[in-house]
GROMACS .gro file of C-alpha atoms in nm:
model
  225
    1MET     CA    1  -3.431  -1.004  -1.522
    2GLN     CA    2  -3.129  -0.936  -1.731
    3LYS     CA    3  -3.001  -1.239  -1.894
    4TRP     CA    4  -2.622  -1.314  -1.845
    5ARG     CA    5  -2.395  -1.252  -2.135
    6TRP     CA    6  -2.065  -1.437  -2.162
    7ASP     CA    7  -1.950  -1.220  -2.441
    8ARG     CA    8  -1.968  -0.911  -2.207
    9PHE     CA    9  -1.763  -1.098  -1.946
   10PHE     CA   10  -1.487  -1.158  -2.190
   11ASP     CA   11  -1.502  -0.839  -2.359
   12ALA     CA   12  -1.416  -0.676  -2.030
   13PHE     CA   13  -1.067  -0.826  -1.998
   14PRO     CA   14  -0.898  -0.611  -2.276
   15TYR     CA   15  -1.019  -0.288  -2.063
   16ILE     CA   16  -0.903  -0.468  -1.741
   17TRP     CA   17  -0.555  -0.543  -1.902
   18ASP     CA   18  -0.513  -0.168  -1.973
   19GLY     CA   19  -0.581  -0.077  -1.621
   20LEU     CA   20  -0.381  -0.366  -1.458
   21ARG     CA   21  -0.055  -0.195  -1.535
   22VAL     CA   22  -0.141   0.128  -1.368
   23THR     CA   23  -0.287  -0.072  -1.070
   24ILE     CA   24   0.045  -0.264  -1.026
   25GLU     CA   25   0.242   0.053  -1.078
   26PHE     CA   26   0.075   0.239  -0.804
   27THR     CA   27   0.097  -0.068  -0.576
   28LEU     CA   28   0.478  -0.109  -0.622
   29LEU     CA   29   0.548   0.254  -0.595
   30GLY     CA   30   0.311   0.310  -0.281
   31SER     CA   31   0.456   0.000  -0.120
   32LEU     CA   32   0.823   0.139  -0.158
   33VAL     CA   33   0.721   0.466  -0.009
   34ALA     CA   34   0.527   0.277   0.276
   35TYR     CA   35   0.810   0.047   0.356
   36ALA     CA   36   1.084   0.329   0.373
   37LEU     CA   37   0.862   0.574   0.545
   38GLY     CA   38   0.729   0.330   0.797
   39LEU     CA   39   1.074   0.209   0.880
   40LEU     CA   40   1.185   0.577   0.935
   41PHE     CA   41   0.881   0.646   1.141
   42ALA     CA   42   0.956   0.336   1.372
   43VAL     CA   43   1.334   0.410   1.412
   44VAL     CA   44   1.275   0.779   1.491
   45ARG     CA   45   1.007   0.693   1.768
   46ARG     CA   46   1.241   0.416   1.899
   47MET     CA   47   1.494   0.702   1.969
   48ARG     CA   48   1.243   0.811   2.228
   49VAL     CA   49   1.285   1.196   2.198
   50PRO     CA   50   0.965   1.306   2.378
   51VAL     CA   51   0.850   1.602   2.137
   52ILE     CA   52   0.922   1.415   1.820
   53ASP     CA   53   0.756   1.081   1.948
   54GLN     CA   54   0.427   1.273   2.035
   55ILE     CA   55   0.407   1.457   1.701
   56LEU     CA   56   0.461   1.133   1.519
   57TRP     CA   57   0.221   0.948   1.722
   58ALA     CA   58  -0.052   1.208   1.673
   59PHE     CA   59   0.020   1.207   1.287
   60ILE     CA   60   0.012   0.808   1.282
   61GLU     CA   61  -0.302   0.808   1.476
   62PHE     CA   62  -0.480   1.082   1.273
   63VAL     CA   63  -0.390   0.902   0.939
   64ARG     CA   64  -0.493   0.543   1.074
   65SER     CA   65  -0.818   0.710   1.194
   66THR     CA   66  -0.922   0.871   0.863
   67PRO     CA   67  -1.045   0.690   0.544
   68LEU     CA   68  -0.789   0.664   0.256
   69LEU     CA   69  -1.044   0.814   0.028
   70VAL     CA   70  -1.053   1.132   0.230
   71GLN     CA   71  -0.685   1.152   0.232
   72ILE     CA   72  -0.666   1.130  -0.147
   73PHE     CA   73  -0.922   1.403  -0.201
   74VAL     CA   74  -0.749   1.636   0.055
   75LEU     CA   75  -0.409   1.579  -0.115
   76TYR     CA   76  -0.582   1.622  -0.461
   77TRP     CA   77  -0.779   1.924  -0.416
   78VAL     CA   78  -0.612   2.107  -0.116
   79VAL     CA   79  -0.230   2.016  -0.150
   80ARG     CA   80  -0.183   1.941  -0.519
   81PRO     CA   81  -0.279   2.296  -0.662
   82ASP     CA   82  -0.006   2.483  -0.457
   83LEU     CA   83   0.276   2.210  -0.465
   84LEU     CA   84   0.237   2.056  -0.799
   85GLY     CA   85   0.089   2.304  -1.019
   86GLY     CA   86   0.399   2.294  -1.244
   87LEU     CA   87   0.373   1.931  -1.330
   88SER     CA   88   0.139   1.757  -1.594
   89THR     CA   89  -0.197   1.628  -1.507
   90ASP     CA   90  -0.071   1.269  -1.518
   91ALA     CA   91   0.224   1.339  -1.305
   92GLN     CA   92   0.015   1.510  -1.045
   93ARG     CA   93  -0.212   1.221  -1.035
   94LEU     CA   94   0.086   0.979  -0.988
   95VAL     CA   95   0.232   1.185  -0.709
   96VAL     CA   96  -0.083   1.227  -0.528
   97GLY     CA   97  -0.163   0.868  -0.558
   98VAL     CA   98   0.148   0.729  -0.470
   99THR     CA   99   0.181   0.986  -0.168
  100ALA     CA  100  -0.157   0.901  -0.059
  101LEU     CA  101  -0.101   0.526  -0.056
  102GLY     CA  102   0.241   0.531   0.076
  103VAL     CA  103   0.188   0.765   0.360
  104HIS     CA  104  -0.119   0.581   0.451
  105TYR     CA  105   0.032   0.261   0.470
  106ALA     CA  106   0.353   0.394   0.627
  107CYS     CA  107   0.158   0.460   0.936
  108TYR     CA  108   0.061   0.098   0.958
  109THR     CA  109   0.390  -0.056   0.848
  110SER     CA  110   0.577   0.169   1.107
  111GLU     CA  111   0.374  -0.010   1.392
  112VAL     CA  112   0.472  -0.360   1.246
  113TYR     CA  113   0.844  -0.229   1.220
  114ARG     CA  114   0.817  -0.115   1.580
  115ALA     CA  115   0.683  -0.440   1.713
  116GLY     CA  116   0.967  -0.625   1.519
  117ILE     CA  117   1.238  -0.383   1.674
  118ASP     CA  118   1.071  -0.433   2.018
  119ALA     CA  119   1.125  -0.792   1.985
  120ILE     CA  120   1.493  -0.796   1.954
  121PRO     CA  121   1.638  -0.909   2.288
  122ALA     CA  122   1.790  -0.633   2.507
  123ALA     CA  123   2.109  -0.826   2.515
  124GLN     CA  124   2.162  -0.738   2.156
  125TRP     CA  125   2.157  -0.378   2.226
  126GLU     CA  126   2.373  -0.434   2.542
  127ALA     CA  127   2.621  -0.628   2.320
  128ALA     CA  128   2.644  -0.358   2.079
  129ARG     CA  129   2.717  -0.106   2.353
  130ALA     CA  130   2.995  -0.324   2.488
  131LEU     CA  131   3.148  -0.348   2.145
  132SER     CA  132   3.121   0.035   2.146
  133LEU     CA  133   2.949   0.038   1.808
  134PRO     CA  134   2.821   0.381   1.697
  135ARG     CA  135   2.440   0.419   1.697
  136ALA     CA  136   2.413   0.396   1.321
  137ARG     CA  137   2.609   0.066   1.298
  138THR     CA  138   2.398  -0.069   1.579
  139TRP     CA  139   2.087  -0.015   1.392
  140THR     CA  140   2.220  -0.132   1.049
  141ASP     CA  141   2.448  -0.408   1.155
  142VAL     CA  142   2.257  -0.550   1.452
  143ILE     CA  143   1.888  -0.445   1.506
  144LEU     CA  144   1.750  -0.402   1.145
  145PRO     CA  145   1.890  -0.733   1.008
  146GLN     CA  146   1.716  -0.911   1.279
  147ALA     CA  147   1.378  -0.710   1.306
  148VAL     CA  148   1.299  -0.665   0.942
  149PRO     CA  149   1.274  -1.040   0.843
  150ARG     CA  150   1.032  -1.090   1.149
  151VAL     CA  151   0.795  -0.839   0.983
  152LEU     CA  152   0.825  -0.951   0.627
  153PRO     CA  153   0.488  -1.134   0.643
  154ALA     CA  154   0.299  -0.849   0.758
  155LEU     CA  155   0.462  -0.623   0.519
  156GLY     CA  156   0.335  -0.877   0.235
  157ASN     CA  157   0.000  -0.861   0.357
  158TYR     CA  158  -0.007  -0.474   0.358
  159THR     CA  159   0.104  -0.484  -0.001
  160ILE     CA  160  -0.195  -0.699  -0.097
  161ALA     CA  161  -0.423  -0.481   0.078
  162MET     CA  162  -0.287  -0.176  -0.102
  163PHE     CA  163  -0.321  -0.352  -0.427
  164LYS     CA  164  -0.703  -0.403  -0.349
  165GLU     CA  165  -0.732  -0.037  -0.240
  166VAL     CA  166  -0.580   0.130  -0.557
  167PRO     CA  167  -0.931   0.138  -0.724
  168LEU     CA  168  -0.995   0.429  -0.469
  169LEU     CA  169  -0.767   0.643  -0.705
  170SER     CA  170  -1.015   0.627  -0.991
  171ALA     CA  171  -1.187   0.900  -0.784
  172ILE     CA  172  -0.909   1.137  -0.913
  173VAL     CA  173  -0.925   0.985  -1.252
  174VAL     CA  174  -0.635   0.747  -1.221
  175LEU     CA  175  -0.680   0.498  -1.500
  176ASP     CA  176  -0.675   0.185  -1.308
  177MET     CA  177  -0.887  -0.134  -1.370
  178VAL     CA  178  -1.203  -0.004  -1.210
  179TYR     CA  179  -1.181   0.326  -1.376
  180GLN     CA  180  -1.154   0.145  -1.720
  181ILE     CA  181  -1.453  -0.055  -1.661
  182LYS     CA  182  -1.658   0.219  -1.529
  183THR     CA  183  -1.573   0.457  -1.799
  184GLU     CA  184  -1.410   0.297  -2.120
  185TYR     CA  185  -1.588  -0.019  -2.120
  186ALA     CA  186  -1.926   0.143  -2.018
  187ALA     CA  187  -1.914   0.393  -2.294
  188ASP     CA  188  -1.817   0.129  -2.566
  189THR     CA  189  -2.071  -0.128  -2.452
  190GLY     CA  190  -2.353   0.080  -2.328
  191GLY     CA  191  -2.275   0.014  -1.951
  192ALA     CA  192  -2.072  -0.186  -1.706
  193GLY     CA  193  -2.298  -0.486  -1.600
  194PRO     CA  194  -2.240  -0.771  -1.354
  195GLU     CA  195  -2.033  -0.936  -1.617
  196ALA     CA  196  -1.765  -0.677  -1.614
  197TRP     CA  197  -1.764  -0.640  -1.242
  198LEU     CA  198  -1.716  -1.012  -1.206
  199ALA     CA  199  -1.439  -1.020  -1.444
  200VAL     CA  200  -1.272  -0.738  -1.226
  201GLY     CA  201  -1.323  -0.917  -0.922
  202LEU     CA  202  -1.183  -1.247  -1.057
  203THR     CA  203  -0.866  -1.049  -1.200
  204PHE     CA  204  -0.811  -0.916  -0.832
  205PHE     CA  205  -0.850  -1.270  -0.690
  206ALA     CA  206  -0.630  -1.409  -0.945
  207LEU     CA  207  -0.353  -1.189  -0.843
  208SER     CA  208  -0.409  -1.170  -0.477
  209TYR     CA  209  -0.458  -1.523  -0.376
  210PRO     CA  210  -0.097  -1.643  -0.509
  211CYS     CA  211   0.062  -1.345  -0.336
  212SER     CA  212  -0.131  -1.444   0.002
  213LEU     CA  213  -0.001  -1.800  -0.032
  214LEU     CA  214   0.348  -1.669  -0.082
  215VAL     CA  215   0.308  -1.446   0.228
  216ARG     CA  216   0.213  -1.781   0.437
  217LYS     CA  217   0.529  -1.954   0.285
  218VAL     CA  218   0.726  -1.665   0.413
  219GLU     CA  219   0.556  -1.666   0.746
  220GLN     CA  220   0.646  -2.047   0.782
  221ARG     CA  221   1.007  -1.960   0.690
  222VAL     CA  222   1.057  -1.720   0.942
  223GLY     CA  223   0.875  -1.913   1.210
  224THR     CA  224   0.605  -1.669   1.295
  225VAL     CA  225   0.319  -1.907   1.252
   0.00000   0.00000   0.00000
């Protein structure tokens, strides 16, 4: 049985630190795409144009029913060569990674937004119509300011989930924490043993758990618990 070595545990952290910036960068950019695109999907579906609603419904169900890793591979090996061929390799990986994470989670956040919008009392819509507010102002001044705060805890949970799924991008050589340990650390130390992977796990926990506590605080503040 291999003896546990604390020196290998602590030696892993410089490599983790190098990948942490990349992990956070992809999480933040992916979240921005997921929040914006998810809201757009929800608003468009709420307009109830049958053809568009069915197309969006089919797309959302397809994305939600297929693994994120498969979507990453499809974007990288099928879509990227034709659409991103003029960009540098790093830029291509950034676009593919952010797009994969953003679109995947947009399909989940759109349902969250839709639930928040449906929770707005019908009287609010009727009041807006009574005041002859244009459709755009009804959304921006009446509906969304009430609906979005209700779903903030759920959005926070999806951001935490996305943070923990960024390592899937190591499959296309995105230099996140997992890739750094799997390649750079392993090459320099002769292999990534359990000490290094425990260090990675603790780093994810150290960042995810405070965020979970913050989400619970928000839940309590908006009265959804």
